[in-house]
């Protein structure tokens, strides 16, 4: 079975054709210009192949309610020109294939669960810390959906303004998780791009504190068997031990399982699929869409 995967990001779009991580036969990437131009590029690329299904992991917010007239759309994004864009419908009709459609982080979570650090687990969590903060959860072997899709980047955290007077940059909430800990938040607080801050800069201990607070909340609510942290900010390797130690401190001995108490280094981990997690996750969504299509027939 040959699948197509599309990672639709705010700055770039990555397309791949293959069956999984060990079998990627073609790849293409282009900047996220206008919807018209990007959709034409996506369709032209995939038209060369005979595909069983396509998966799309997209930035959001997106509509995932199958009964709604805007199912498969990017809805109210502030990204210029992209509000109310019919991604899944346009691509599915042009290529005449089943389409799996989900958030970029849900796609990544599914990819990690199939082939990466979440393999063989029933319940795991993927968080990205990049331009935004977002999370996707696999719960008992299924991606979590509900009212909409999880918006894990916008949880509120204890924020001690005596220690960190920074007000946060979320346009909706100020100092939510994304407002305090995304890449642009780091840049706004410290006056320099996150990637330019030295490994021993105080930014990282504070960042680890916020990410650990978030991990502890997600652990208490979702009980994930592993937490996978990806995104540009997590390419600072010193963050992992800082977060792991801080999670143990914050838990204060409360979650008494060996996977956490004795093996925190394999409990909070980077993506097994590395930087290809997004597009490979989209391939996993395609596989899921093909299976659902078979079940219907
Ligand atoms: P996106 O979230 O847009 O898909 P990324 O996950 O690469 O893309 O996140 C981009 C953000 O990550 C930017 O805010 C950037 O400053 C930050 N970032 C990228 N590389 C690094 C790095 N090596 N160290 C720290 N922050 C980084
Ligand atoms: Zn917010």
XYZ file of N, CA, C and O in Angstrom, residues 18-157:
560
model
N 4.912 6.987 0.641
C 5.549 5.776 1.153
C 4.595 4.975 2.001
O 3.413 5.302 2.099
N 5.142 3.942 2.638
C 4.324 3.094 3.503
C 4.641 3.335 4.974
O 3.884 2.942 5.849
N 5.765 3.969 5.252
C 6.174 4.193 6.638
C 7.593 4.732 6.671
O 8.177 4.996 5.614
N 8.169 4.868 7.876
C 9.487 5.498 7.999
C 10.588 4.784 7.215
O 11.519 5.417 6.729
N 10.473 3.457 7.087
C 11.532 2.716 6.400
C 11.311 2.684 4.898
O 12.101 2.106 4.156
N 10.239 3.296 4.451
C 9.874 3.205 3.046
C 9.298 4.533 2.551
O 8.141 4.621 2.196
N 10.110 5.577 2.593
C 9.673 6.855 2.024
C 10.265 6.951 0.630
O 11.478 6.981 0.455
N 9.397 6.963 -0.376
C 9.878 6.861 -1.761
C 10.071 8.216 -2.426
O 10.795 8.327 -3.406
N 9.387 9.221 -1.926
C 9.549 10.559 -2.505
C 9.135 11.582 -1.469
O 8.292 11.316 -0.615
N 9.747 12.747 -1.540
C 9.436 13.807 -0.598
C 9.523 15.149 -1.314
O 10.319 15.305 -2.238
N 8.687 16.085 -0.910
C 8.743 17.419 -1.505
C 8.373 18.433 -0.442
O 7.547 18.140 0.424
N 8.987 19.582 -0.467
C 8.619 20.629 0.495
C 8.571 21.981 -0.169
O 9.330 22.257 -1.087
N 7.620 22.788 0.257
C 7.523 24.153 -0.265
C 6.996 25.097 0.806
O 6.376 24.643 1.773
N 7.220 26.405 0.635
C 6.752 27.352 1.643
C 5.232 27.480 1.643
O 4.580 27.274 0.609
N 4.664 27.798 2.805
C 3.213 27.978 2.933
C 2.865 29.383 2.421
O 2.812 30.334 3.198
N 2.676 29.474 1.112
C 2.371 30.791 0.516
C 0.867 31.039 0.614
O 0.349 31.233 1.699
N 0.170 31.030 -0.514
C -1.292 31.178 -0.466
C -1.923 29.792 -0.551
O -1.314 28.855 -1.079
N -3.169 29.649 -0.085
C -3.818 28.340 -0.185
C -3.912 27.864 -1.633
O -3.672 26.681 -1.912
N -4.240 28.758 -2.563
C -4.380 28.362 -3.965
C -3.093 27.763 -4.506
O -3.087 26.681 -5.108
N -2.002 28.461 -4.251
C -0.702 28.005 -4.758
C -0.271 26.706 -4.067
O 0.158 25.745 -4.715
N -0.422 26.659 -2.747
C 0.024 25.482 -1.993
C -0.790 24.246 -2.384
O -0.227 23.163 -2.594
N -2.104 24.404 -2.495
C -2.936 23.245 -2.862
C -2.569 22.744 -4.250
O -2.510 21.530 -4.496
N -2.299 23.662 -5.180
C -1.907 23.256 -6.537
C -0.589 22.482 -6.500
O -0.427 21.460 -7.191
N 0.349 22.919 -5.670
C 1.642 22.218 -5.563
C 1.461 20.828 -4.952
O 2.062 19.852 -5.393
N 0.627 20.748 -3.919
C 0.373 19.460 -3.261
C -0.248 18.487 -4.269
O 0.197 17.341 -4.412
N -1.254 18.952 -4.985
C -1.976 18.069 -5.911
C -1.053 17.629 -7.052
O -1.018 16.451 -7.420
N -0.271 18.565 -7.567
C 0.646 18.223 -8.668
C 1.655 17.163 -8.216
O 1.968 16.226 -8.960
N 2.136 17.282 -6.975
C 3.116 16.312 -6.484
C 2.499 14.910 -6.375
O 3.060 13.929 -6.856
N 1.321 14.812 -5.779
C 0.738 13.479 -5.525
C 0.118 12.856 -6.780
O -0.071 11.642 -6.825
N -0.188 13.686 -7.787
C -0.796 13.137 -9.004
C 0.109 12.129 -9.703
O -0.357 11.299 -10.472
N 1.409 12.180 -9.393
C 2.339 11.253 -10.050
C 2.240 9.831 -9.500
O 2.866 8.924 -10.029
N 1.483 9.645 -8.402
C 1.480 8.344 -7.726
C 0.068 7.776 -7.644
O -0.909 8.504 -7.677
N 0.013 6.458 -7.513
C -1.273 5.806 -7.281
C -1.356 5.484 -5.783
O -0.649 4.602 -5.292
N -2.174 6.229 -5.073
C -2.167 6.167 -3.610
C -3.432 5.517 -3.066
O -4.514 5.686 -3.616
N -3.273 4.786 -1.938
C -4.438 4.172 -1.282
C -5.172 5.187 -0.413
O -6.373 5.059 -0.173
N -4.455 6.185 0.092
C -5.067 7.221 0.932
C -4.041 8.326 1.165
O -2.836 8.125 0.963
N -4.569 9.471 1.619
C -3.692 10.592 1.974
C -4.003 11.005 3.401
O -5.161 10.972 3.829
N -2.967 11.365 4.145
C -3.154 11.901 5.496
C -2.667 13.335 5.542
O -1.637 13.663 4.941
N -3.404 14.182 6.243
C -3.026 15.593 6.368
C -2.970 15.944 7.855
O -3.959 15.801 8.567
N -1.815 16.370 8.309
C -1.682 16.924 9.659
C -1.478 18.415 9.506
O -0.499 18.847 8.906
N -2.416 19.198 10.021
C -2.392 20.632 9.707
C -2.321 21.510 10.951
O -2.824 21.135 12.010
N -1.745 22.699 10.769
C -1.875 23.718 11.814
C -3.347 24.089 11.908
O -4.134 23.803 11.009
N -3.747 24.684 12.978
C -5.169 24.906 13.195
C -5.486 26.339 13.551
O -4.640 27.215 13.369
N -6.675 26.544 14.066
C -7.683 25.516 14.347
C -8.293 24.936 13.071
O -8.370 25.617 12.050
N -8.702 23.669 13.170
C -9.298 22.979 12.026
C -10.630 22.377 12.460
O -10.865 22.197 13.656
N -11.464 22.066 11.483
C -12.745 21.448 11.814
C -12.642 19.941 11.634
O -12.325 19.446 10.554
N -12.934 19.211 12.723
C -12.837 17.748 12.696
C -14.186 17.073 12.885
O -14.256 15.856 13.022
N -15.222 17.865 12.895
C -16.557 17.313 13.088
C -17.120 16.852 11.747
O -17.475 17.669 10.886
N -17.189 15.530 11.564
C -17.540 14.979 10.248
C -18.923 15.398 9.773
O -19.202 15.407 8.586
N -19.783 15.734 10.703
C -21.130 16.152 10.309
C -21.207 17.611 9.876
O -22.210 18.030 9.299
N -20.159 18.371 10.128
C -20.249 19.822 9.887
C -19.928 20.165 8.438
O -19.169 19.454 7.771
N -20.501 21.276 7.953
C -20.278 21.664 6.554
C -18.830 22.099 6.332
O -18.343 22.085 5.207
N -18.140 22.474 7.414
C -16.744 22.896 7.241
C -15.758 21.792 7.643
O -14.585 22.067 7.880
N -16.211 20.529 7.690
C -15.281 19.439 8.018
C -14.083 19.469 7.054
O -14.255 19.600 5.836
N -12.894 19.336 7.602
C -11.697 19.301 6.758
C -11.119 20.667 6.440
O -10.143 20.777 5.705
N -11.727 21.714 7.008
C -11.249 23.079 6.762
C -10.251 23.516 7.836
O -10.367 23.107 8.995
N -9.308 24.375 7.454
C -8.655 25.252 8.421
C -9.673 26.357 8.658
O -10.197 26.937 7.694
N -10.013 26.638 9.907
C -11.135 27.550 10.166
C -10.684 28.993 10.418
O -10.465 29.738 9.473
N -10.462 29.331 11.696
C -10.328 30.766 12.023
C -8.883 31.216 12.220
O -8.609 32.046 13.057
N -7.954 30.669 11.477
C -6.551 31.004 11.723
C -6.240 32.477 11.450
O -6.771 33.068 10.512
N -5.361 33.060 12.276
C -4.898 34.418 11.967
C -3.930 34.442 10.781
O -3.622 35.516 10.267
N -3.477 33.281 10.315
C -2.518 33.292 9.200
C -3.177 33.859 7.937
O -4.176 33.335 7.449
N -2.565 34.925 7.446
C -3.097 35.696 6.318
C -3.539 34.812 5.147
O -2.747 34.036 4.620
N -4.805 34.910 4.766
C -5.311 34.230 3.574
C -5.770 32.801 3.808
O -6.373 32.189 2.936
N -5.476 32.242 5.000
C -5.729 30.813 5.196
C -7.019 30.498 5.965
O -7.380 29.323 6.094
N -7.703 31.505 6.460
C -8.948 31.219 7.180
C -9.957 30.621 6.210
O -10.029 31.017 5.041
N -10.731 29.639 6.687
C -11.779 28.987 5.873
C -11.231 28.347 4.596
O -11.799 28.502 3.524
N -10.134 27.613 4.734
C -9.556 26.894 3.594
C -9.964 25.418 3.659
O -9.701 24.737 4.652
N -10.575 24.940 2.584
C -10.996 23.539 2.525
C -9.811 22.676 2.083
O -9.596 22.449 0.901
N -9.055 22.182 3.060
C -7.866 21.377 2.738
C -8.261 19.959 2.333
O -7.949 19.495 1.233
N -8.950 19.251 3.243
C -9.211 17.827 3.025
C -10.103 17.617 1.806
O -9.846 16.726 0.981
N -11.130 18.444 1.659
C -12.070 18.281 0.550
C -11.404 18.539 -0.790
O -11.542 17.751 -1.745
N -10.650 19.617 -0.877
C -10.001 19.975 -2.148
C -9.029 18.873 -2.572
O -9.017 18.440 -3.729
N -8.237 18.395 -1.622
C -7.225 17.388 -1.951
C -7.887 16.045 -2.259
O -7.540 15.366 -3.230
N -8.870 15.664 -1.461
C -9.553 14.380 -1.660
C -10.259 14.325 -3.014
O -10.188 13.311 -3.719
N -10.913 15.433 -3.386
C -11.633 15.450 -4.671
C -10.648 15.433 -5.842
O -10.823 14.700 -6.816
N -9.591 16.214 -5.730
C -8.645 16.306 -6.855
C -7.943 14.973 -7.094
O -7.662 14.611 -8.235
N -7.645 14.246 -6.020
C -6.864 13.011 -6.177
C -7.736 11.759 -6.061
O -7.244 10.653 -6.284
N -8.989 11.950 -5.713
C -9.955 10.848 -5.623
C -9.461 9.717 -4.704
O -9.408 8.553 -5.108
N -9.067 10.113 -3.494
C -8.612 9.130 -2.499
C -9.250 9.454 -1.153
O -9.622 10.600 -0.900
N -9.359 8.437 -0.255
C -9.773 8.745 1.120
C -8.731 9.632 1.790
O -7.525 9.490 1.522
N -9.206 10.536 2.634
C -8.302 11.478 3.294
C -8.463 11.368 4.810
O -9.582 11.416 5.321
N -7.343 11.210 5.494
C -7.321 11.316 6.960
C -6.890 12.726 7.305
O -5.900 13.228 6.753
N -7.627 13.361 8.187
C -7.363 14.774 8.465
C -7.322 14.995 9.964
O -8.216 14.537 10.694
N -6.282 15.649 10.454
C -6.197 15.907 11.892
C -5.213 17.047 12.151
O -4.592 17.562 11.217
N -5.085 17.414 13.409
C -4.120 18.461 13.740
C -2.697 17.950 13.535
O -2.444 16.741 13.589
N -1.777 18.878 13.365
C -0.370 18.494 13.207
C 0.126 17.683 14.412
O 0.833 16.686 14.257
N -0.291 18.075 15.605
C 0.187 17.347 16.797
C -0.497 15.999 16.970
O 0.121 15.053 17.459
N -1.762 15.895 16.578
C -2.402 14.578 16.626
C -1.727 13.645 15.626
O -1.499 12.465 15.917
N -1.416 14.154 14.436
C -0.699 13.338 13.452
C 0.634 12.874 14.035
O 0.985 11.690 13.958
N 1.357 13.793 14.639
C 2.665 13.439 15.217
C 2.498 12.383 16.313
O 3.284 11.428 16.395
N 1.468 12.542 17.144
C 1.230 11.560 18.208
C 0.964 10.182 17.600
O 1.487 9.168 18.070
N 0.167 10.156 16.533
C -0.151 8.879 15.886
C 1.108 8.249 15.276
O 1.334 7.040 15.396
N 1.930 9.080 14.652
C 3.179 8.586 14.064
C 4.108 8.008 15.123
O 4.686 6.930 14.951
N 4.244 8.708 16.240
C 5.097 8.216 17.330
C 4.547 6.924 17.913
O 5.286 6.046 18.333
N 3.234 6.816 17.955
C 2.601 5.611 18.510
C 2.812 4.411 17.584
O 3.090 3.300 18.012
N 2.723 4.657 16.266
C 2.934 3.562 15.314
C 4.392 3.123 15.239
O 4.697 1.941 15.226
N 5.287 4.123 15.149
C 6.658 3.807 14.740
C 7.737 4.385 15.643
O 8.914 4.131 15.439
N 7.373 5.205 16.594
C 8.405 5.939 17.340
C 8.415 5.600 18.818
O 8.254 4.439 19.215
N 8.548 6.627 19.643
C 8.743 6.440 21.088
C 7.483 5.964 21.805
O 7.549 5.582 22.966
N 6.337 5.984 21.117
C 5.099 5.520 21.759
C 4.696 4.120 21.342
O 3.630 3.634 21.718
N 5.575 3.481 20.565
C 5.273 2.140 20.044
C 4.924 1.179 21.191
O 5.578 1.182 22.226
N 3.914 0.373 20.987
C 3.509 -0.668 21.940
C 2.890 -0.141 23.235
O 2.665 -0.912 24.161
N 2.623 1.151 23.320
C 1.946 1.683 24.509
C 0.457 1.849 24.209
O 0.051 1.958 23.059
N -0.343 1.872 25.261
C -1.782 2.091 25.067
C -2.124 3.568 25.123
O -3.024 4.051 24.440
N -1.386 4.291 25.969
C -1.725 5.689 26.217
C -0.427 6.493 26.275
O 0.460 6.190 27.080
N -0.299 7.452 25.383
C 0.907 8.284 25.415
C 0.574 9.685 24.920
O -0.483 9.928 24.341
N 1.495 10.570 25.169
C 1.255 11.979 24.893
C 2.408 12.539 24.080
O 3.574 12.271 24.378
N 2.072 13.327 23.050
C 3.084 14.035 22.281
C 2.848 15.524 22.459
O 1.728 16.004 22.249
N 3.893 16.247 22.840
C 3.786 17.702 22.944
C 4.822 18.326 22.031
O 5.957 17.840 21.957
N 4.437 19.385 21.336
C 5.423 20.135 20.575
C 5.613 21.492 21.216
O 4.647 22.126 21.647
N 6.868 21.911 21.301
C 7.180 23.242 21.811
C 7.957 23.942 20.698
O 9.144 23.696 20.494
N 7.249 24.727 19.923
C 7.850 25.398 18.774
C 7.303 26.800 18.682
O 7.284 27.522 19.692
N 6.845 27.192 17.492
C 6.217 28.500 17.321
C 4.987 28.586 18.219
O 4.670 29.622 18.784
N 4.295 27.472 18.335
C 3.220 27.347 19.318
C 3.524 26.165 20.220
O 4.554 25.498 20.073
N 2.647 25.926 21.174
C 2.727 24.719 21.990
C 1.426 23.955 21.776
O 0.343 24.562 21.780
N 1.528 22.662 21.527
C 0.317 21.874 21.312
C 0.561 20.434 21.697
O 1.714 19.995 21.810
N -0.518 19.711 21.887
C -0.373 18.316 22.286
C -1.380 17.429 21.605
O -2.486 17.851 21.263
N -0.970 16.166 21.395
C -1.862 15.147 20.868
C -1.754 13.938 21.775
O -0.654 13.594 22.218
N -2.871 13.316 22.056
C -2.842 12.170 22.965
C -3.408 10.929 22.313
O -4.407 10.992 21.605
N -2.734 9.799 22.550
C -3.307 8.492 22.228
C -3.839 7.942 23.541
O -3.097 7.844 24.527
N -5.116 7.634 23.563
C -5.740 7.146 24.787
C -6.328 5.767 24.487
O -7.194 5.647 23.616
N -5.863 4.740 25.155
C -6.310 3.369 24.903
C -6.287 3.017 23.421
O -7.226 2.447 22.879
N -5.203 3.403 22.742
C -5.019 3.023 21.339
C -5.793 3.872 20.339
O -5.892 3.494 19.173
N -6.325 4.995 20.770
C -7.029 5.884 19.821
C -6.641 7.329 20.062
O -6.429 7.743 21.198
N -6.584 8.093 18.976
C -6.316 9.525 19.125
C -7.474 10.183 19.871
O -8.635 9.900 19.592
N -7.135 11.050 20.790
C -8.179 11.767 21.537
C -8.820 12.859 20.698
O -8.139 13.699 20.125
N -10.141 12.805 20.621
C -10.935 13.864 20.015
C -12.104 14.123 20.929
O -12.365 13.359 21.839
N -12.880 15.115 20.635
C -14.081 15.335 21.439
C -14.815 16.535 20.921
O -15.190 16.596 19.757
N -14.972 17.482 21.801
C -15.613 18.740 21.473
C -15.022 19.319 20.195
O -15.720 19.766 19.298
N -13.692 19.274 20.114
C -12.949 19.817 18.971
C -11.700 18.941 18.909
O -11.791 17.772 18.594
N -10.592 19.473 19.217
C -9.386 18.685 19.426
C -8.722 19.279 20.652
O -8.974 20.439 20.983
N -7.892 18.515 21.334
C -7.261 19.082 22.527
C -6.480 20.356 22.186
O -5.966 20.504 21.068
N -6.440 21.253 23.122
C -5.683 22.515 22.983
C -4.753 22.611 24.191
O -4.867 23.497 25.023
N -3.828 21.640 24.237
C -3.021 21.500 25.449
C -2.064 22.662 25.676
O -1.555 22.844 26.778
N -1.785 23.421 24.634
C -0.874 24.560 24.788
C -1.483 25.712 25.564
O -0.759 26.618 25.983
N -2.783 25.670 25.752
C -3.431 26.842 26.360
C -3.896 26.610 27.785
O -4.730 27.349 28.297
N -3.341 25.574 28.439
C -3.656 25.408 29.863
C -2.983 26.528 30.654
O -1.961 27.099 30.232
N -3.588 26.839 31.805
C -3.021 27.852 32.705
C -2.043 27.179 33.652
O -2.249 26.038 34.064
N -0.991 27.902 33.980
C 0.030 27.378 34.890
C 0.187 28.338 36.058
O -0.057 29.538 35.903
